[in-house]
XYZ file of C-alpha atoms in Angstrom:
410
model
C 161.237 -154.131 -42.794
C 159.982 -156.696 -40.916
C 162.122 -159.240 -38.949
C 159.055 -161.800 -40.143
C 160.789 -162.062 -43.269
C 164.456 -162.241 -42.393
C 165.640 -164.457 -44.850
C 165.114 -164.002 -48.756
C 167.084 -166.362 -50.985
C 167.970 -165.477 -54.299
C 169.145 -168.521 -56.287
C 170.840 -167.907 -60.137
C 169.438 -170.427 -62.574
C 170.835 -170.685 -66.449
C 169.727 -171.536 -69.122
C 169.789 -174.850 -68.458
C 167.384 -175.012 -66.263
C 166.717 -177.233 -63.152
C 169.002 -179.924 -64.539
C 171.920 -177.358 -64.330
C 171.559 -176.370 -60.439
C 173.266 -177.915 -57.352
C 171.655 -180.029 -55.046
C 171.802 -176.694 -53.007
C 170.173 -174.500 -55.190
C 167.350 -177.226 -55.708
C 167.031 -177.412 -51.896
C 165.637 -173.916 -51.301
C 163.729 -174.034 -54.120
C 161.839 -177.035 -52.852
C 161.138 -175.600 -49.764
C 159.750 -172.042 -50.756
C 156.386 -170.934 -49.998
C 157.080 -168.060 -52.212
C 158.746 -168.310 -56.098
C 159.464 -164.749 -57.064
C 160.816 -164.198 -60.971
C 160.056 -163.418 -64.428
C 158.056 -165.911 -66.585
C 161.041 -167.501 -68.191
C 162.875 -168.158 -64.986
C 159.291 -169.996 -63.583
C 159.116 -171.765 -66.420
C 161.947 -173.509 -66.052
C 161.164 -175.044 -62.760
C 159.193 -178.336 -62.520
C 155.835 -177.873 -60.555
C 156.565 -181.467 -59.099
C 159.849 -180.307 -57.322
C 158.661 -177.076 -56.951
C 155.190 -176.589 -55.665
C 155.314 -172.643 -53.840
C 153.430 -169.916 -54.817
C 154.456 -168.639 -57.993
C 154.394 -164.664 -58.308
C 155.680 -162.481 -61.479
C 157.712 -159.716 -61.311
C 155.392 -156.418 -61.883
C 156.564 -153.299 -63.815
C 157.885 -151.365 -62.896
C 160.088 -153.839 -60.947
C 162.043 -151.386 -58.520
C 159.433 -149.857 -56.779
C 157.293 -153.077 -56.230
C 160.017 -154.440 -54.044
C 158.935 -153.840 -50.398
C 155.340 -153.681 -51.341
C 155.678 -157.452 -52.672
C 158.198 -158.826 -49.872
C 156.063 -157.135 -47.109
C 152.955 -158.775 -48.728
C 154.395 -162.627 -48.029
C 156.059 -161.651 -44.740
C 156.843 -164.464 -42.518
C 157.054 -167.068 -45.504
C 160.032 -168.793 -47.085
C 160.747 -166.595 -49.911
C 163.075 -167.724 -53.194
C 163.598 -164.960 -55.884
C 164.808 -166.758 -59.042
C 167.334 -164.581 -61.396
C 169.377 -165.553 -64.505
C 173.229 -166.291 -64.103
C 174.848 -164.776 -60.788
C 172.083 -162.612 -59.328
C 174.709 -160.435 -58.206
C 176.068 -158.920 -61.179
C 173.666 -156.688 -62.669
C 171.162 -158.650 -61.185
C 168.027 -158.323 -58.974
C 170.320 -159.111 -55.505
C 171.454 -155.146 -55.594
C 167.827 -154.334 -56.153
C 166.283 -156.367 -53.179
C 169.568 -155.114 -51.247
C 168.623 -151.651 -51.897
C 165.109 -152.234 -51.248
C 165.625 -153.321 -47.839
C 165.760 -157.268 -47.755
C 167.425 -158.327 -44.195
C 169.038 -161.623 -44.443
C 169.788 -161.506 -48.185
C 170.837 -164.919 -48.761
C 172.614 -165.816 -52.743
C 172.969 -168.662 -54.313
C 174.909 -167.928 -57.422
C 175.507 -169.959 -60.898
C 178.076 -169.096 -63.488
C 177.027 -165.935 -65.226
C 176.382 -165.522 -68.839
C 179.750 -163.267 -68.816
C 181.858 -166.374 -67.519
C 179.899 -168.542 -70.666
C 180.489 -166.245 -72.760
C 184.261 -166.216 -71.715
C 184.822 -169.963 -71.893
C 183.052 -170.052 -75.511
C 185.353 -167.746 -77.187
C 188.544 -168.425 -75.133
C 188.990 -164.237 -74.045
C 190.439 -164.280 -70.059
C 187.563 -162.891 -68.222
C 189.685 -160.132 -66.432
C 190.675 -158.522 -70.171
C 187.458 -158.237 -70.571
C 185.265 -155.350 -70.191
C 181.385 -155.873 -69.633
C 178.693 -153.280 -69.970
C 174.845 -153.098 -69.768
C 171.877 -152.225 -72.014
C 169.410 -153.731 -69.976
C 167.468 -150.391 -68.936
C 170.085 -148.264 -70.111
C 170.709 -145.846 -72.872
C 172.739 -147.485 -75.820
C 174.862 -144.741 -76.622
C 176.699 -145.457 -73.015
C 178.856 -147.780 -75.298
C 180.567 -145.171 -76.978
C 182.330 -144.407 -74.246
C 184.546 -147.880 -74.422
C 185.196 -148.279 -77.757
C 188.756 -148.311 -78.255
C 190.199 -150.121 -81.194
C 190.934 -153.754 -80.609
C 189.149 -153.473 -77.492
C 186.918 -156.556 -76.418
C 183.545 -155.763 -75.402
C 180.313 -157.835 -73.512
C 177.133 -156.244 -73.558
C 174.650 -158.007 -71.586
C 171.694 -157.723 -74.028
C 168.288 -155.999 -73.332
C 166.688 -158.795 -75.573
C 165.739 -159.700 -79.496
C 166.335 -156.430 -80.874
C 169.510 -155.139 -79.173
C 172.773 -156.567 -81.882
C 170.612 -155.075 -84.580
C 170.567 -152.146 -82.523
C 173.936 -151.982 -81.454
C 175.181 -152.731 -84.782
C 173.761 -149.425 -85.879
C 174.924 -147.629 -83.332
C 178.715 -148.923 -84.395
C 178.122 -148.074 -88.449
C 177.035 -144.612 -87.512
C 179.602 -143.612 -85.061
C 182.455 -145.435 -87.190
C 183.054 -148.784 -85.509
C 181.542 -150.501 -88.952
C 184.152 -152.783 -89.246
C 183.709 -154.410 -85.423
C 183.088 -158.215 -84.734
C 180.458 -158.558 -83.379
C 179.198 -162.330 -82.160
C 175.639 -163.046 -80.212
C 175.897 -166.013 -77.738
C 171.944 -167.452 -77.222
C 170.653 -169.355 -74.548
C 174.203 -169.575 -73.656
C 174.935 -173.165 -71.305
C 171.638 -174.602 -72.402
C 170.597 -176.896 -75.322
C 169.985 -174.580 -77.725
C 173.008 -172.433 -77.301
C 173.836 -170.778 -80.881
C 176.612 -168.297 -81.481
C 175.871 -165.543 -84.869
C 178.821 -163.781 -86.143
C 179.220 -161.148 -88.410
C 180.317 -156.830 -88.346
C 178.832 -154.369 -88.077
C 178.748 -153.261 -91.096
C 176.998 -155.734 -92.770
C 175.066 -157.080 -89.309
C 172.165 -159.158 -91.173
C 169.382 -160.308 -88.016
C 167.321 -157.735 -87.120
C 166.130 -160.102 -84.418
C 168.152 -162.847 -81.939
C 167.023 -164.934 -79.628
C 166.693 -162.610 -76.782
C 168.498 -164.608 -74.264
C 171.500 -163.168 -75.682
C 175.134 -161.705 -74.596
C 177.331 -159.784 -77.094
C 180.429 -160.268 -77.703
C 182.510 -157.140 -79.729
C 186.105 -156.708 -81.178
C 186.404 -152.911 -81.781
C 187.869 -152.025 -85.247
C 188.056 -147.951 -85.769
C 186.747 -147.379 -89.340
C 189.497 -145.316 -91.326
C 188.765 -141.581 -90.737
C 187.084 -142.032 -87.506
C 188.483 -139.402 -84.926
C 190.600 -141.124 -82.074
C 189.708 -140.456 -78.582
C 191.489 -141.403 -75.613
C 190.849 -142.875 -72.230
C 192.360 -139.848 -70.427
C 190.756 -136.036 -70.686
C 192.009 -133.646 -73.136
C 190.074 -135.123 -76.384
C 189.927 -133.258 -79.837
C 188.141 -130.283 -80.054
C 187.092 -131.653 -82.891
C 185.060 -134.342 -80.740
C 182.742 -131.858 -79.685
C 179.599 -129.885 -81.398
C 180.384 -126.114 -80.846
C 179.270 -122.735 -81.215
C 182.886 -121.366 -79.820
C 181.861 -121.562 -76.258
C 184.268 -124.761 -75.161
C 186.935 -125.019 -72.771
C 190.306 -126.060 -75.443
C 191.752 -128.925 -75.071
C 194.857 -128.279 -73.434
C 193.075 -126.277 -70.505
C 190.403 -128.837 -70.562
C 193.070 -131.593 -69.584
C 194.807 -128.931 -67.218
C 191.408 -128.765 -65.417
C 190.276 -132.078 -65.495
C 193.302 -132.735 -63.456
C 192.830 -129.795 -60.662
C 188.524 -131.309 -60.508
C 190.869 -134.371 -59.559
C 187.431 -136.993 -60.232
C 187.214 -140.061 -58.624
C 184.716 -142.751 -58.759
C 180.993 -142.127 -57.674
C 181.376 -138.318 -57.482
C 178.691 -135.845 -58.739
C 180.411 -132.246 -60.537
C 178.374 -129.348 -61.015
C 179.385 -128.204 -64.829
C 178.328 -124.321 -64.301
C 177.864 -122.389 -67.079
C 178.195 -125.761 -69.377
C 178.955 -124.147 -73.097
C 179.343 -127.121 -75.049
C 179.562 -129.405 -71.815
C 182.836 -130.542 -72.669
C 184.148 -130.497 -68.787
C 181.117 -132.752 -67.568
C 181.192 -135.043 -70.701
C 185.153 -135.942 -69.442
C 183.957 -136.055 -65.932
C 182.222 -138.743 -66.580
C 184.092 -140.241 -69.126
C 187.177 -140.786 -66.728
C 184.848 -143.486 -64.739
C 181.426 -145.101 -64.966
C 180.528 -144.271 -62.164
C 181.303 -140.345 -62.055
C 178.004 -138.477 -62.525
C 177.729 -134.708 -63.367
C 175.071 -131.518 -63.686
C 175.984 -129.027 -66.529
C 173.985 -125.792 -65.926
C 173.392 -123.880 -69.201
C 171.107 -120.870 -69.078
C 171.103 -120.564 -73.189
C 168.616 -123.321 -74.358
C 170.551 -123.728 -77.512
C 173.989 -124.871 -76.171
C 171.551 -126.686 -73.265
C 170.650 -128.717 -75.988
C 173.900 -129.112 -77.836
C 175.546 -130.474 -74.389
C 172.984 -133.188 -74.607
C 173.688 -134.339 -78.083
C 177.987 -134.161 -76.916
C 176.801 -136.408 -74.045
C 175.100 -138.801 -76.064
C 177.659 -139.009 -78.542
C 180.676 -139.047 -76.834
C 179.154 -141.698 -74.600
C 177.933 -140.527 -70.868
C 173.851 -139.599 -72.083
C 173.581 -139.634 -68.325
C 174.688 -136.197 -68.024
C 171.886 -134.053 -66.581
C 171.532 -130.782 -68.493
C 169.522 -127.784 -66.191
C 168.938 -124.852 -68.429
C 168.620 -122.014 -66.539
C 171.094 -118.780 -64.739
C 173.020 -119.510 -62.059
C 173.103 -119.250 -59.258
C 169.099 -119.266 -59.418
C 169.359 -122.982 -61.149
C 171.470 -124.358 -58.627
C 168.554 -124.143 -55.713
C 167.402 -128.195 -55.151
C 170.476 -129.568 -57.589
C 172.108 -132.756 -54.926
C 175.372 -131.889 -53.046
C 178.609 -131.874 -55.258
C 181.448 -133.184 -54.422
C 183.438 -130.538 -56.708
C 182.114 -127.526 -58.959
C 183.887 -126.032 -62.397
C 182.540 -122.683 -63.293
C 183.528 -122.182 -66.686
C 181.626 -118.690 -67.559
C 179.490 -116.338 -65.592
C 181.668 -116.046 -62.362
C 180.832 -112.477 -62.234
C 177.074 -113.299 -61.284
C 176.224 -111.804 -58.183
C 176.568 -114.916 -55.753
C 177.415 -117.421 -58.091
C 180.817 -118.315 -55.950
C 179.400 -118.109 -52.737
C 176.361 -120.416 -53.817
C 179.052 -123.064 -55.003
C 181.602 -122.550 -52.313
C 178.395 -123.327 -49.653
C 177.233 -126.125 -51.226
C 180.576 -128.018 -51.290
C 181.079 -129.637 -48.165
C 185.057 -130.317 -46.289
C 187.168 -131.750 -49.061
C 185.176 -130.554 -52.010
C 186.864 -129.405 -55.120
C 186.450 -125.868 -56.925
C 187.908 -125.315 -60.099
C 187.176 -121.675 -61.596
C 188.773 -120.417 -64.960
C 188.292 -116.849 -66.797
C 190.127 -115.084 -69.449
C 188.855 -111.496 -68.401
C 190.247 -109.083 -66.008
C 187.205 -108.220 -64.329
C 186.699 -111.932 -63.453
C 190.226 -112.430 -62.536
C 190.008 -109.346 -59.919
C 187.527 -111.760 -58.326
C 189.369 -115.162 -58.592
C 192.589 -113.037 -56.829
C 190.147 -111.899 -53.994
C 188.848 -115.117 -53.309
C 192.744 -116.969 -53.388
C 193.225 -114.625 -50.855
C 190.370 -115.476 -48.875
C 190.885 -119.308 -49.306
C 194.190 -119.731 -50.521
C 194.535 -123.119 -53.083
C 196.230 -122.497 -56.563
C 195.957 -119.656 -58.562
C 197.709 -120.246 -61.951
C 197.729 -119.019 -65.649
C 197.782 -121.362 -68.737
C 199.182 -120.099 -71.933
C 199.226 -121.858 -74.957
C 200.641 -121.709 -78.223
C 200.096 -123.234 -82.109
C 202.523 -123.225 -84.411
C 200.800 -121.541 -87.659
C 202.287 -120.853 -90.730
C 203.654 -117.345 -90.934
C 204.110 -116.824 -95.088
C 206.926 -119.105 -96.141
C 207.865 -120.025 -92.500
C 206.533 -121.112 -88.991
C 205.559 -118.815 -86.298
C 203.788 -119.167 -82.778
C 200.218 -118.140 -82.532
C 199.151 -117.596 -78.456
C 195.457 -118.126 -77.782
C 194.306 -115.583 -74.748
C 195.694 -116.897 -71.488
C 193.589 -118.743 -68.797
C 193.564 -117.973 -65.154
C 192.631 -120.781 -63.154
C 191.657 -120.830 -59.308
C 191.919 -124.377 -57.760
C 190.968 -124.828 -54.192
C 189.894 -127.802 -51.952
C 187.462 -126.772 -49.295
C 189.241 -126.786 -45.788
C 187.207 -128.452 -42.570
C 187.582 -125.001 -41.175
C 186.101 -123.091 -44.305
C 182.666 -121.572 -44.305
């Protein structure tokens, strides 16, 4: 980019308007050549005070970045956003995008409004997005008594939202909607929802949820190892107790992409993802059918941003982005399946293999030999009725390879 246009300033405004900046805030506003923001945002700024070129965002947004900053090089440049452009605002974007001297000038998000208005400590709190993002990412956090902020995507979204809870069993959750919060027309609606009656808000809006389990609804937990039951099946799924045992030897950490080979029900990359928010994962699935039923778990069990290839491996894997660990949960026997995934992994990448055949343990041995790591077996055992008593049932035993690739390793 051009060092013409060293200096962007993005300035937060509420809903308040002009009346609710600092003199500081007002101060670069005066002075811009350039008034960068969405139609609201403009609005609110009095042509007397402010008399720069005013230019809407286009849409896409993202990819009109450079174009539009490279456009008004060498002129004083003032993108408006709502709240405290830096969280979940536009500053990451034009960050991203390239902007050199990226100067902020925040005011109190709608978060920290929403905060003070219904007296929750703002570090309790956890806050998610809809703005741009799939709505069934919620699922993921909803843990009874549990208190929620979704920033809104606009009129439609507690309507919306309030589905999603009846449907999934989270009927009986509070849910409030703060408008045009810190401005004269600030309004709070409160109801569940269950009985949620506004199909439309104001669409300046933040949400505000307590999380009430409806009776019957299956628990899940903020660590791996959920239900089987949680999952949408055709037998293919790693069991819960392995599951957990394998989530643990993937060891994920925040930001990292898995590859989810030979995906079944896609139980291992749903809990990936699950353990952060930022964890991303690839399940691989050459049968279209379970392809398509590791989709639906995603959505449901709240990480929809699980990419699904359906296709064989190793053939699928060609063009898939780096990993930063791989499971292969079926088809290790595929000629160059493990050497695809053990050359893709670079120095401190994680490979986690399990089988419950001998042929595919032969293979596992040759390559803990080769590599060294962990080579284990899991048994487990349910305790089943046996006629008038209690007896232990064994499900086949797991053999498990764990290895972390060595800066030596090839």
């Amino acid at each position: 980019m051009n060092a013409a246009i060293s200096v962007v300033s993005v300035v937060g405004i509420g809903a308040d308007g002009w009346d609710g900046l600092p003199e500081s805030s007002r101060r670069v506003l005066r002075a811009a050549e350039v008034l960068i923001g969405a139609p609201r945002q403009l609005g609110l700024l009095p042509a007397a005070d402010c008399p720069g070129e005013r230019i809407t965002w286009p849409s896409p947004l993202r990819p009109a970045v450079p174009g539009l900053l490279a456009a008004h090089e060498g002129r004083a440049i003032a993108v408006l956003a709502s709240g405290d452009p830096s969280f979940y605002g536009i500053a990451r974007t034009l960050a991203e995008s390239g902007a050199a001297g990226l100067h902020v000038h925040p005011h109190p998000s709608s978060v920290s409004y929403a905060c003070a208005r219904l007296g929750w400590p703002l570090e309790a709190v956890e806050t998610l997005s809809v703005v741009a993002r799939p709505l069934a990412g919620l699922s993921a956090a909803l843990h009874d008594g549990r208190r929620l902020l979704v920033l809104s995507e606009g009129a439609d979204t507690a309507a919306r939202v309030a589905d999603l809870l009846r449907t999934t069993g989270w009927g009986g959750t509070r849910i409030r909607v703060l408008e045009q919060l810190g401005g004269p027309a600030e309004r709070v609606l409160d109801g569940t929802a269950a009985d949620w009656p506004h199909e439309r808000t104001d669409a300046l809006n933040v949400l505000a949820l307590d999380c009430v389990r409806d009776p019957g609804t299956l628990r899940l937990g903020a660590v791996p190892g959920l239900p089987d039951e949680a999952y949408e099946h055709d037998g293919q799924l790693t069991k819960r107790y392995v599951r957990a045992a394998t989530l643990a030897a993937l060891a994920p950490a925040p930001g990292e992409l898995l590859w989810d080979v030979g995906g079944g029900s896609g139980s291992i990359g749903v809990e990936w993802m699950r353990s952060h928010r930022s964890c991303r994962a690839i399940a691989v699935e050459k049968s279209p059918e379970r392809a398509a039923r590791i989709t639906r778990n995603a959505d449901t069990l709240g990480v929809p941003g699980l990419r699904v290839v359906t296709g064989p491996a190793p053939a699928s894997l060609a063009g898939l982005p780096a990993p930063d660990a791989v499971f292969v949960g079926g088809g290790l026997t595929a000629p160059g399946l493990l050497d695809t995934c053990w050359e893709a992994l670079a120095p401190g990448g994680r490979l986690v293999a399990n089988t419950v055949t001998l042929e595919s343990e032969a293979l596992l041995a040759q390559w803990y030999g080769r590599h060294g790591g962990e080579l284990v077996r899991l048994a487990v055992s349910t305790a089943v009725p046996v006629g008038g008593f209690t007896g232990w049932r064994q499900a086949m035993p797991v053999t498990q390879w764990s290895v972390t690739k060595g800066c030596t390793d090839s």
